[in-house]
Coordinates of C-alpha atoms in Angstrom, one line a residue:
M4 CA 45.3 63.9 58.1
S5 CA 47.6 66.9 57.7
Q6 CA 51.1 66.4 56.6
P7 CA 54.1 68.5 57.4
E8 CA 55.0 71.2 55.0
S9 CA 58.5 72.1 56.2
S10 CA 61.6 71.1 54.3
G11 CA 62.7 69.3 57.5
G12 CA 59.7 67.0 57.2
R13 CA 60.5 66.4 53.5
W14 CA 64.1 65.4 54.4
T15 CA 62.8 63.1 57.1
G16 CA 60.4 61.4 54.6
A17 CA 63.2 61.1 52.1
A18 CA 65.5 59.5 54.7
L19 CA 62.8 57.0 55.7
I20 CA 62.1 55.9 52.2
S21 CA 65.7 55.8 50.9
P22 CA 66.5 52.3 52.2
T23 CA 63.5 51.0 50.4
M24 CA 64.4 52.6 47.1
L25 CA 68.1 51.5 47.3
F26 CA 67.0 47.9 48.1
L27 CA 64.5 47.8 45.3
A28 CA 67.1 49.3 42.9
A29 CA 69.6 46.5 43.8
T30 CA 67.1 43.6 43.7
V31 CA 64.5 44.6 41.1
F32 CA 65.3 47.6 38.8
I33 CA 69.0 47.1 38.1
P34 CA 68.6 43.3 37.6
V35 CA 65.6 43.7 35.3
A36 CA 67.5 46.4 33.3
L37 CA 70.5 44.1 33.0
L38 CA 68.3 41.2 32.0
L39 CA 66.7 43.2 29.2
T40 CA 70.1 44.2 27.8
A41 CA 70.7 40.5 27.4
S42 CA 68.0 40.5 24.7
L43 CA 70.3 42.6 22.5
N44 CA 73.4 40.5 23.1
G45 CA 74.4 38.1 20.4
P46 CA 77.4 35.8 19.9
S47 CA 79.4 38.6 18.3
G48 CA 78.0 41.5 20.3
F49 CA 75.0 43.8 19.7
S50 CA 72.2 41.9 17.9
Y51 CA 68.5 41.9 17.2
G52 CA 68.6 38.2 16.6
S53 CA 66.4 37.2 19.5
F54 CA 63.6 39.5 18.4
E55 CA 63.9 38.3 14.8
R56 CA 63.3 34.8 16.1
L57 CA 60.2 36.0 18.0
V58 CA 58.9 37.4 14.7
K59 CA 59.9 34.6 12.4
V60 CA 58.8 31.6 14.6
P61 CA 55.0 31.6 14.8
V62 CA 54.8 29.6 18.0
Y63 CA 56.1 32.5 20.1
A64 CA 53.4 34.9 18.9
Q65 CA 50.8 32.2 19.5
V66 CA 52.1 31.6 23.0
L67 CA 52.1 35.4 23.8
G68 CA 48.5 35.7 22.4
H69 CA 47.2 32.7 24.2
T70 CA 48.8 33.9 27.4
A71 CA 47.0 37.3 27.1
Y72 CA 43.8 35.5 26.3
L73 CA 43.9 33.1 29.3
A74 CA 45.1 35.9 31.7
A75 CA 42.3 38.3 30.5
A76 CA 39.6 35.6 30.8
A77 CA 40.8 34.6 34.3
A78 CA 41.0 38.2 35.4
S79 CA 37.5 39.1 34.1
I80 CA 35.9 36.1 35.8
S81 CA 37.8 36.8 39.0
V82 CA 36.5 40.4 39.2
L83 CA 32.9 39.3 38.5
A84 CA 33.1 36.7 41.3
A85 CA 35.0 39.0 43.6
F86 CA 32.5 41.9 43.4
P87 CA 29.6 40.3 45.4
V88 CA 32.1 39.1 48.0
A89 CA 33.7 42.6 48.4
V90 CA 30.3 44.2 48.6
G91 CA 29.2 41.6 51.2
I92 CA 32.3 42.3 53.3
S93 CA 31.6 46.1 53.2
R94 CA 28.0 45.7 54.2
A95 CA 28.2 42.8 56.6
S96 CA 27.8 43.1 60.4
N97 CA 30.9 42.5 62.5
G98 CA 30.3 38.8 63.0
W99 CA 29.6 38.0 59.4
R100 CA 32.5 40.3 58.4
Q101 CA 35.0 38.3 60.4
L102 CA 33.7 35.1 58.9
L103 CA 33.9 36.5 55.3
W104 CA 37.5 37.7 55.9
I105 CA 38.5 34.3 57.1
G106 CA 36.9 32.8 54.0
V107 CA 39.1 35.2 51.9
L108 CA 42.3 34.9 53.7
L109 CA 42.2 31.1 54.1
P110 CA 42.6 30.5 50.3
F111 CA 44.8 33.5 49.9
W112 CA 47.4 32.1 52.3
T113 CA 47.0 28.6 51.0
S114 CA 49.8 27.6 48.6
F115 CA 49.3 28.1 44.9
L116 CA 50.4 24.5 44.4
V117 CA 47.9 23.2 46.9
R118 CA 45.0 25.0 45.2
T119 CA 46.1 23.8 41.8
I120 CA 46.6 20.2 42.9
A121 CA 43.1 20.3 44.4
W122 CA 41.6 20.9 41.0
I123 CA 43.1 17.7 39.7
V124 CA 41.0 15.9 42.3
V125 CA 37.9 17.8 41.0
L126 CA 38.4 17.7 37.2
G127 CA 40.5 14.5 36.7
R128 CA 39.2 11.6 34.7
N129 CA 38.6 9.8 37.9
G130 CA 37.8 13.0 39.8
L131 CA 34.8 14.3 41.7
V132 CA 32.9 15.8 38.7
N133 CA 33.3 12.7 36.4
G134 CA 32.7 10.3 39.3
T135 CA 29.5 12.1 40.3
L136 CA 28.1 12.4 36.8
Q137 CA 28.8 8.7 36.1
Q138 CA 27.2 7.5 39.3
A139 CA 24.1 9.7 38.5
G140 CA 24.0 8.0 35.0
I141 CA 24.4 11.3 33.2
I142 CA 27.5 10.2 31.3
D143 CA 28.9 6.8 30.3
Q144 CA 32.5 7.9 29.7
P145 CA 34.6 10.4 31.7
L146 CA 34.7 13.9 30.2
E147 CA 38.0 15.4 29.3
L148 CA 37.9 18.3 31.8
L149 CA 41.6 18.5 32.5
Y150 CA 44.3 19.8 30.1
T151 CA 41.9 22.3 28.5
N152 CA 41.5 26.1 28.4
M153 CA 38.6 25.7 30.8
S154 CA 40.7 23.8 33.4
V155 CA 43.5 26.4 33.2
V156 CA 41.1 29.3 33.5
V157 CA 39.3 27.7 36.5
G158 CA 42.6 27.1 38.2
L159 CA 43.8 30.7 37.6
V160 CA 40.5 32.1 38.9
H161 CA 40.8 30.0 42.1
V162 CA 44.3 31.5 42.6
L163 CA 43.5 35.1 41.6
L164 CA 40.1 35.5 43.3
P165 CA 41.3 36.3 46.8
L166 CA 43.7 38.9 45.3
A167 CA 40.9 40.5 43.4
I168 CA 38.8 40.7 46.6
L169 CA 41.6 42.2 48.7
T170 CA 42.2 44.8 46.0
M171 CA 38.5 45.7 45.7
V172 CA 37.5 45.9 49.3
P173 CA 39.3 49.2 50.3
V174 CA 37.8 51.1 47.5
I175 CA 34.2 49.9 48.1
E176 CA 34.5 50.5 51.9
A177 CA 35.6 54.1 51.2
M178 CA 32.4 54.8 49.3
D179 CA 29.6 56.9 50.8
R180 CA 26.9 54.3 51.3
R181 CA 24.3 57.1 51.8
L182 CA 24.3 57.9 48.0
V183 CA 22.2 54.9 46.9
P184 CA 19.5 55.4 49.5
A185 CA 19.5 59.1 48.5
A186 CA 18.9 58.1 44.9
W187 CA 16.0 55.8 45.9
T188 CA 14.5 58.7 47.9
L189 CA 14.7 60.8 44.7
G190 CA 12.8 58.2 42.7
A191 CA 15.7 56.2 41.1
R192 CA 14.8 52.5 40.6
P193 CA 17.3 49.8 41.7
G194 CA 18.9 49.2 38.3
T195 CA 19.5 52.9 37.7
S196 CA 20.8 53.6 41.2
F197 CA 23.2 50.6 40.9
F198 CA 24.7 51.4 37.4
V199 CA 24.6 55.2 37.5
I200 CA 25.5 55.7 41.2
Y201 CA 26.9 52.7 42.9
F202 CA 28.9 51.0 40.1
P203 CA 30.9 54.0 39.0
L204 CA 32.0 54.5 42.5
C205 CA 33.2 50.9 42.6
A206 CA 34.8 51.2 39.1
A207 CA 38.3 52.1 40.5
G208 CA 38.4 49.0 42.7
C209 CA 37.1 46.8 39.9
T210 CA 39.6 48.0 37.4
A211 CA 42.4 47.8 39.9
A212 CA 41.4 44.2 40.7
W213 CA 41.3 43.3 37.0
L214 CA 44.7 44.9 36.3
T215 CA 46.4 43.3 39.3
T216 CA 45.0 39.8 38.5
F217 CA 45.7 40.1 34.8
V218 CA 49.4 41.0 35.3
S219 CA 49.8 38.3 38.0
A220 CA 48.4 35.8 35.6
L221 CA 50.8 36.8 32.8
G222 CA 53.7 35.4 35.0
F223 CA 52.0 32.2 36.1
F224 CA 53.4 28.8 35.1
I225 CA 52.2 26.4 37.8
T226 CA 48.6 26.3 36.8
P227 CA 49.0 25.8 33.0
A228 CA 51.8 23.3 33.6
L229 CA 49.6 21.1 35.9
L230 CA 46.1 21.7 34.6
G231 CA 46.9 22.4 30.9
S232 CA 48.3 20.7 27.9
P233 CA 51.0 22.0 25.4
K234 CA 48.2 23.9 23.8
Q235 CA 47.7 25.9 27.0
T236 CA 51.4 26.8 27.3
M237 CA 52.0 30.3 28.7
V238 CA 54.9 32.7 28.2
A239 CA 56.4 32.0 31.7
Q240 CA 56.8 28.3 30.8
I241 CA 58.7 29.2 27.6
I242 CA 60.9 31.6 29.5
I243 CA 61.8 29.0 32.1
Q244 CA 62.4 26.4 29.4
Q245 CA 64.8 28.7 27.5
V246 CA 66.8 29.4 30.7
Q247 CA 66.9 26.0 32.3
E248 CA 67.0 23.7 29.3
M249 CA 68.3 25.7 26.4
M250 CA 70.5 28.2 28.3
D251 CA 69.3 30.8 25.8
W252 CA 69.3 34.0 27.8
G253 CA 68.8 36.2 24.7
L254 CA 65.5 34.6 23.7
A255 CA 64.3 34.5 27.4
A256 CA 65.1 38.1 27.8
A257 CA 63.4 39.1 24.6
L258 CA 60.2 37.3 25.7
A259 CA 60.5 39.0 29.1
L260 CA 60.9 42.4 27.4
V261 CA 57.8 41.9 25.2
T262 CA 55.8 40.9 28.2
L263 CA 57.1 43.9 30.2
L264 CA 56.3 46.4 27.4
A265 CA 52.8 45.0 27.1
T266 CA 52.4 45.3 30.9
L267 CA 53.7 48.9 31.0
V268 CA 51.3 49.9 28.2
V269 CA 48.4 48.5 30.1
Y270 CA 49.5 50.3 33.3
W271 CA 50.0 53.6 31.5
A272 CA 46.5 53.5 30.2
Y273 CA 45.2 52.6 33.7
D274 CA 47.2 55.4 35.3
R275 CA 45.8 57.9 32.8
V276 CA 42.2 56.9 33.5
V277 CA 42.2 55.8 37.2
G278 CA 45.6 56.4 38.8
L279 CA 48.1 53.9 40.1
S280 CA 47.5 55.1 43.7
S281 CA 44.3 53.0 43.7
L282 CA 46.4 49.9 43.7
A283 CA 47.5 50.9 47.2
G284 CA 43.9 51.4 48.3
E285 CA 44.0 55.1 48.0
G286 CA 41.1 55.5 45.7
S287 CA 41.2 56.9 42.2
R288 CA 41.7 60.3 40.7
A289 CA 39.3 61.8 38.4
A290 CA 40.3 61.6 34.7
E291 CA 41.8 64.8 33.6
G292 CA 42.0 66.4 30.2
Q293 CA 39.6 66.8 27.3
S294 CA 41.0 63.7 25.6
L295 CA 39.1 61.6 28.0
G296 CA 35.8 63.5 27.6
A297 CA 34.6 61.1 25.0
I298 CA 35.3 58.1 27.3
R299 CA 33.3 59.7 30.1
K300 CA 30.4 60.4 27.7
I301 CA 30.4 56.8 26.5
K302 CA 30.5 55.5 30.1
T303 CA 27.6 57.7 31.1
S304 CA 25.5 56.5 28.1
V305 CA 26.3 52.9 28.8
T306 CA 25.5 53.1 32.6
W307 CA 22.2 54.8 32.0
T308 CA 21.3 52.2 29.3
L309 CA 22.2 49.3 31.5
G310 CA 20.2 50.9 34.4
R311 CA 17.1 51.2 32.3
W312 CA 17.3 47.7 30.9
T313 CA 17.8 46.3 34.4
D314 CA 14.8 48.3 35.8
A315 CA 12.7 46.9 32.9
A316 CA 13.7 43.4 33.8
L317 CA 13.1 43.9 37.5
R318 CA 9.6 45.2 37.0
K319 CA 8.6 41.6 36.1
L320 CA 9.9 40.3 39.4
P321 CA 8.3 40.5 42.9
Q322 CA 9.3 43.9 44.5
R323 CA 10.9 44.2 47.9
D324 CA 11.9 47.0 50.2
H325 CA 15.3 48.1 48.9
T326 CA 16.1 50.1 51.9
E327 CA 16.6 46.9 53.9
E328 CA 19.9 45.1 53.5
R329 CA 20.4 41.4 53.8
R330 CA 21.7 40.4 57.1
V331 CA 23.2 37.2 55.7
P332 CA 25.6 37.7 52.7
L333 CA 24.5 34.5 51.1
G334 CA 26.1 35.1 47.7
A335 CA 29.5 35.9 49.2
L336 CA 29.3 32.8 51.4
L337 CA 28.6 30.5 48.5
I338 CA 31.5 31.9 46.5
L339 CA 33.9 31.6 49.4
A340 CA 32.7 28.0 50.1
A341 CA 33.4 27.1 46.5
M342 CA 36.9 28.5 46.9
T343 CA 37.6 26.3 49.9
L344 CA 35.8 23.1 48.9
P345 CA 38.5 21.9 46.4
V346 CA 41.2 22.1 49.0
L347 CA 39.1 20.2 51.6
L348 CA 38.7 17.3 49.1
L349 CA 42.5 16.7 49.5
V350 CA 41.9 15.6 53.1
P351 CA 40.3 12.2 52.3
E352 CA 42.6 11.8 49.3
S353 CA 45.6 12.0 51.7
F354 CA 44.4 8.9 53.6
T355 CA 43.8 6.7 50.6
T356 CA 45.4 3.3 50.1
S357 CA 45.7 3.8 46.4
S358 CA 48.9 5.1 44.8
F359 CA 46.9 7.4 42.6
I360 CA 44.6 10.3 43.2
D361 CA 41.1 9.3 42.3
W362 CA 37.6 9.8 43.6
P363 CA 36.2 8.5 45.8
P364 CA 39.4 7.6 47.8
K365 CA 39.9 3.9 48.4
G366 CA 40.3 2.6 51.9
F367 CA 42.0 4.3 54.8
S368 CA 45.8 4.6 55.5
T369 CA 48.2 6.9 57.2
R370 CA 51.0 5.6 54.9
W371 CA 51.5 8.9 53.1
Y372 CA 51.9 10.9 56.3
E373 CA 54.3 8.3 57.7
D374 CA 56.4 8.5 54.5
L375 CA 56.6 12.3 54.8
F376 CA 57.6 12.4 58.4
A377 CA 60.3 9.8 57.7
S378 CA 61.7 11.6 54.7
P379 CA 64.8 13.8 55.3
V380 CA 64.2 15.5 51.9
W381 CA 60.8 16.8 52.9
A382 CA 62.1 17.8 56.4
S383 CA 65.0 19.7 55.0
A384 CA 62.8 21.5 52.5
L385 CA 60.4 22.5 55.3
W386 CA 63.1 23.9 57.6
R387 CA 64.7 25.8 54.7
S388 CA 61.4 27.3 53.7
L389 CA 60.8 28.4 57.3
G390 CA 64.2 29.9 57.7
V391 CA 64.1 31.7 54.4
G392 CA 60.6 33.0 55.1
I393 CA 61.4 34.4 58.5
G394 CA 64.6 36.0 57.2
A395 CA 62.7 37.6 54.3
A396 CA 59.8 38.8 56.5
V397 CA 62.2 40.4 59.0
L398 CA 64.2 42.1 56.2
A399 CA 61.0 43.3 54.4
S400 CA 59.5 44.6 57.6
A401 CA 62.7 46.5 58.7
I402 CA 62.9 48.2 55.3
G403 CA 59.2 48.6 54.5
I404 CA 57.8 50.0 57.8
P405 CA 59.8 53.2 57.7
A406 CA 58.7 53.6 54.0
A407 CA 55.1 53.3 55.1
F408 CA 55.6 56.0 57.7
A409 CA 57.1 58.2 55.0
F410 CA 54.2 57.8 52.6
A411 CA 51.6 58.2 55.4
H412 CA 53.0 61.1 57.4
Y413 CA 55.2 63.2 55.1
R414 CA 55.1 65.1 51.8
I415 CA 57.6 63.5 49.5
P416 CA 58.6 65.0 46.1
G417 CA 57.5 62.6 43.4
R418 CA 55.3 60.6 45.8
S419 CA 53.2 58.9 43.0
L420 CA 56.3 57.8 41.2
L421 CA 58.0 56.5 44.3
L422 CA 54.8 54.7 45.3
G423 CA 54.7 53.1 41.9
A424 CA 58.3 52.0 42.4
V425 CA 57.5 50.4 45.7
L426 CA 54.6 48.5 44.0
A427 CA 56.9 47.3 41.2
P428 CA 57.4 43.8 42.5
I429 CA 53.7 43.2 42.3
I430 CA 53.1 45.5 39.3
L431 CA 55.6 43.5 37.2
P432 CA 55.0 39.9 36.3
R433 CA 56.8 37.9 38.9
I434 CA 58.6 35.8 36.3
I435 CA 60.4 38.9 35.1
V436 CA 61.5 40.0 38.6
A437 CA 62.7 36.5 39.4
L438 CA 64.5 36.1 36.1
G439 CA 66.3 39.4 36.5
L440 CA 67.5 38.6 40.0
F441 CA 68.6 35.2 38.8
Y442 CA 70.5 36.7 35.9
V443 CA 72.5 39.0 38.3
L444 CA 73.0 36.3 40.9
S445 CA 74.4 33.9 38.2
K446 CA 76.9 36.5 37.2
L447 CA 78.0 37.1 40.8
G448 CA 78.1 33.3 41.6
L449 CA 75.5 33.5 44.3
V450 CA 73.1 31.0 42.8
G451 CA 72.3 28.3 45.4
S452 CA 72.5 30.7 48.4
S453 CA 69.7 30.7 51.0
V454 CA 70.6 34.2 51.9
A455 CA 70.3 35.4 48.3
L456 CA 66.9 33.7 48.2
A457 CA 65.7 35.4 51.4
V458 CA 66.8 38.8 50.0
G459 CA 64.9 38.1 46.8
H460 CA 61.8 37.1 48.7
A461 CA 62.1 40.2 50.8
A462 CA 61.9 42.3 47.6
L463 CA 58.7 40.4 46.6
A464 CA 57.2 40.9 50.0
L465 CA 58.1 44.5 50.5
P466 CA 55.0 46.0 48.7
F467 CA 52.7 44.0 51.0
V468 CA 54.4 45.3 54.1
V469 CA 54.2 48.9 52.9
I470 CA 50.6 48.7 51.8
T471 CA 49.5 47.0 55.0
V472 CA 51.2 49.4 57.4
M473 CA 50.1 52.4 55.3
A474 CA 46.5 51.2 55.7
T475 CA 47.0 50.9 59.5
L476 CA 48.5 54.3 59.7
K477 CA 45.5 55.9 57.9
S478 CA 43.4 55.2 61.0
Y479 CA 46.1 56.3 63.5
D480 CA 45.3 59.6 65.2
R481 CA 48.5 61.7 65.1
R482 CA 47.1 64.0 67.8
L483 CA 48.3 61.3 70.2
D484 CA 51.9 62.0 69.1
A485 CA 51.3 65.7 69.7
A486 CA 49.9 65.1 73.2
A487 CA 52.9 62.9 74.1
S488 CA 55.2 65.6 72.8
V489 CA 53.5 68.2 75.0
L490 CA 54.0 65.9 78.0
G491 CA 57.7 65.9 77.2
A492 CA 58.2 62.6 75.3
R493 CA 61.0 62.7 72.8
T494 CA 60.8 61.1 69.3
G495 CA 62.1 57.7 70.4
A496 CA 59.7 57.5 73.4
R497 CA 56.7 58.6 71.3
L498 CA 57.5 55.9 68.7
T499 CA 58.1 53.0 71.1
R500 CA 55.4 53.9 73.7
V501 CA 52.6 55.4 71.7
T502 CA 52.8 54.8 67.9
L503 CA 54.2 51.3 67.6
P504 CA 51.9 49.7 70.3
I505 CA 48.8 51.2 68.7
I506 CA 49.7 50.0 65.1
M507 CA 51.2 46.7 66.2
P508 CA 48.3 44.7 64.8
G509 CA 49.0 46.1 61.4
I510 CA 52.7 45.3 61.8
V511 CA 51.9 41.7 62.8
S512 CA 49.7 41.4 59.7
A513 CA 52.4 42.8 57.5
F514 CA 55.0 40.4 58.9
I515 CA 52.6 37.4 58.2
F516 CA 51.9 38.6 54.7
A517 CA 55.7 38.9 54.1
F518 CA 56.3 35.4 55.5
G519 CA 53.5 33.9 53.5
T520 CA 54.8 35.5 50.3
S521 CA 58.2 34.0 50.8
F522 CA 57.0 30.6 52.0
D523 CA 54.7 30.1 49.1
D524 CA 57.0 31.4 46.3
L525 CA 58.1 28.9 43.7
T526 CA 59.2 31.2 40.8
L527 CA 62.2 32.7 42.5
S528 CA 63.0 29.5 44.4
L529 CA 63.1 27.6 41.1
F530 CA 65.8 29.8 39.7
V531 CA 67.9 30.8 42.8
S532 CA 68.2 27.3 44.3
G533 CA 70.2 26.3 41.2
G534 CA 69.4 22.6 42.0
L535 CA 71.7 22.8 45.1
F536 CA 68.8 22.9 47.6
T537 CA 65.1 22.8 47.7
T538 CA 62.3 24.7 49.4
L539 CA 59.0 23.1 50.2
P540 CA 57.2 24.6 47.2
K541 CA 60.0 23.5 44.9
Q542 CA 60.0 20.0 46.4
M543 CA 56.2 19.8 45.8
W544 CA 56.8 21.1 42.2
D545 CA 59.4 18.5 41.5
D546 CA 57.2 15.7 42.7
A547 CA 54.1 17.1 40.9
L548 CA 56.0 17.0 37.6
L549 CA 56.7 13.3 38.0
K550 CA 53.3 12.2 39.4
V551 CA 50.5 13.9 41.4
S552 CA 50.4 11.2 44.1
P553 CA 48.6 11.0 47.5
S554 CA 51.8 12.1 49.2
L555 CA 51.3 15.6 47.6
A556 CA 47.8 15.5 49.0
A557 CA 49.2 14.8 52.4
V558 CA 51.7 17.7 52.1
S559 CA 48.8 19.9 51.0
V560 CA 46.7 19.0 54.0
L561 CA 49.6 19.7 56.4
L562 CA 50.1 23.1 54.8
F563 CA 46.4 23.8 55.0
V564 CA 46.4 23.0 58.7
G565 CA 49.5 25.2 59.1
V566 CA 47.6 28.1 57.4
L567 CA 44.7 27.6 59.8
A568 CA 47.1 27.7 62.8
V569 CA 48.8 30.8 61.5
M570 CA 45.4 32.5 61.0
A571 CA 44.3 31.5 64.5
L572 CA 47.5 32.9 66.0
S573 CA 47.2 36.1 63.9
F574 CA 43.6 36.8 65.0
G575 CA 44.5 35.9 68.5
A576 CA 47.5 38.2 68.5
R577 CA 45.5 41.1 67.0
A578 CA 42.7 40.6 69.6
L579 CA 45.3 40.6 72.4
L580 CA 47.1 43.7 71.1
T581 CA 43.8 45.5 70.7
K582 CA 42.7 44.6 74.2
R583 CA 46.0 45.8 75.7
R584 CA 45.6 49.1 73.7
F585 CA 42.3 49.9 75.2
A586 CA 43.0 48.5 78.6

């Protein structure tokens, strides 16, 4: 797609992207910068005291190291599990493709809290796994599956896997699928063609997925708090504790700065090798410079070695015609079913007569749903979450859609840098963004404002709006605008009668992504509410800290049903808009 070269086009692009940059500066960059300066503030002014405490107290180094370990383990497993699903989506027929996408988006839009609570049903002492093993006579006493590294990593993988798939799919779909059959025609065996041809083309998507999930995991506190013990404490938990219980902004800011610096180093290395643009689904750039020549040689040697080893192993197995692709993506379906099953187990738990979550559920009662519908606290939390989510989605869409047009249609000076800035809310660990905004709001006396929370959620949702609309605009034929212009349509008429109706399915998807990001957020809500009000995720969090009861299972089931309804409306709206476009 050609882009305008004129200075006028550049000015137009700059004008479209300026509101986004100003908004992110006010809600992300300046607050994070001010927060980090707090790490150097002591009782008598400038001080390194907070960093000295990080060095002298061993527990902080242990928490930072354990956080990196858990995040890296979860990210690695997520990428390994996401790869067959992403490949299955790229190769599947239209019918299977729609089913696979539903299987990915359903857990992606399901609340983090819901997915974490579901694993308590599976891994608890009286949960599904222990109950099944005891009934089968395999074990006599329940296994300690919860409150371990394993349970935390499993919970993190369940949360991160949909994100890894969504990051990986655009890169894999952009590949030329004719290259592998061409390699077979030239005599390459399956292992060699996969590791030497196919996998290097997927590498950008795999590394982008690993990086995105790793950084996201660094800022998690829900999963380790509910599925882990004090031994599995992660850095976000320490930061929250220092702010809410100790009121120690200096130490919290120092921990945030160390986490941020580690994140930036990882991103710098990634940008040097792959390029940050791959995070927006734009593919990767080839590594430049002689300094990376050794890395390329090592990569080539490793891929050829793995290919030969795989071919040697495959010779011992029955051969099949590799030119035929499986019609049923069985591996992908099994992985997606495993992602959905834990949440479905909450359905029978929500009708139990017991006051505790155990397996199998006892009796049948609608008591927990009746209590929810009769509770003004839960009703208030729901309506506030809906109001804040709609406000955040409207604001993020109003600011993000023009920016998407700027990136897609105009040459902008410093485009890569600006794209990285737009991605900052998802590039940075969310705990740092939330803490920075809370730090500024506390200075301005705006803590406890629903409007401030909606603005903060809009900043978190903005990258999803820009990326989604950019992906839609990639398939938009700009010759339609030129034809409308020849027929006398002015800019406003072309936009409202041609462009927007055609890309409306993408805009609807962007709005839903923005709303879901706000509705499911707990990190920012935990800070900005200031204890003066509660959103639905915060109310669930407060209850979960006291006791994971069947009432939480009932809330989780209602949220899951709500996600199904939103998905049905989304697919229906997209189908209707597409039908009208071609009518």
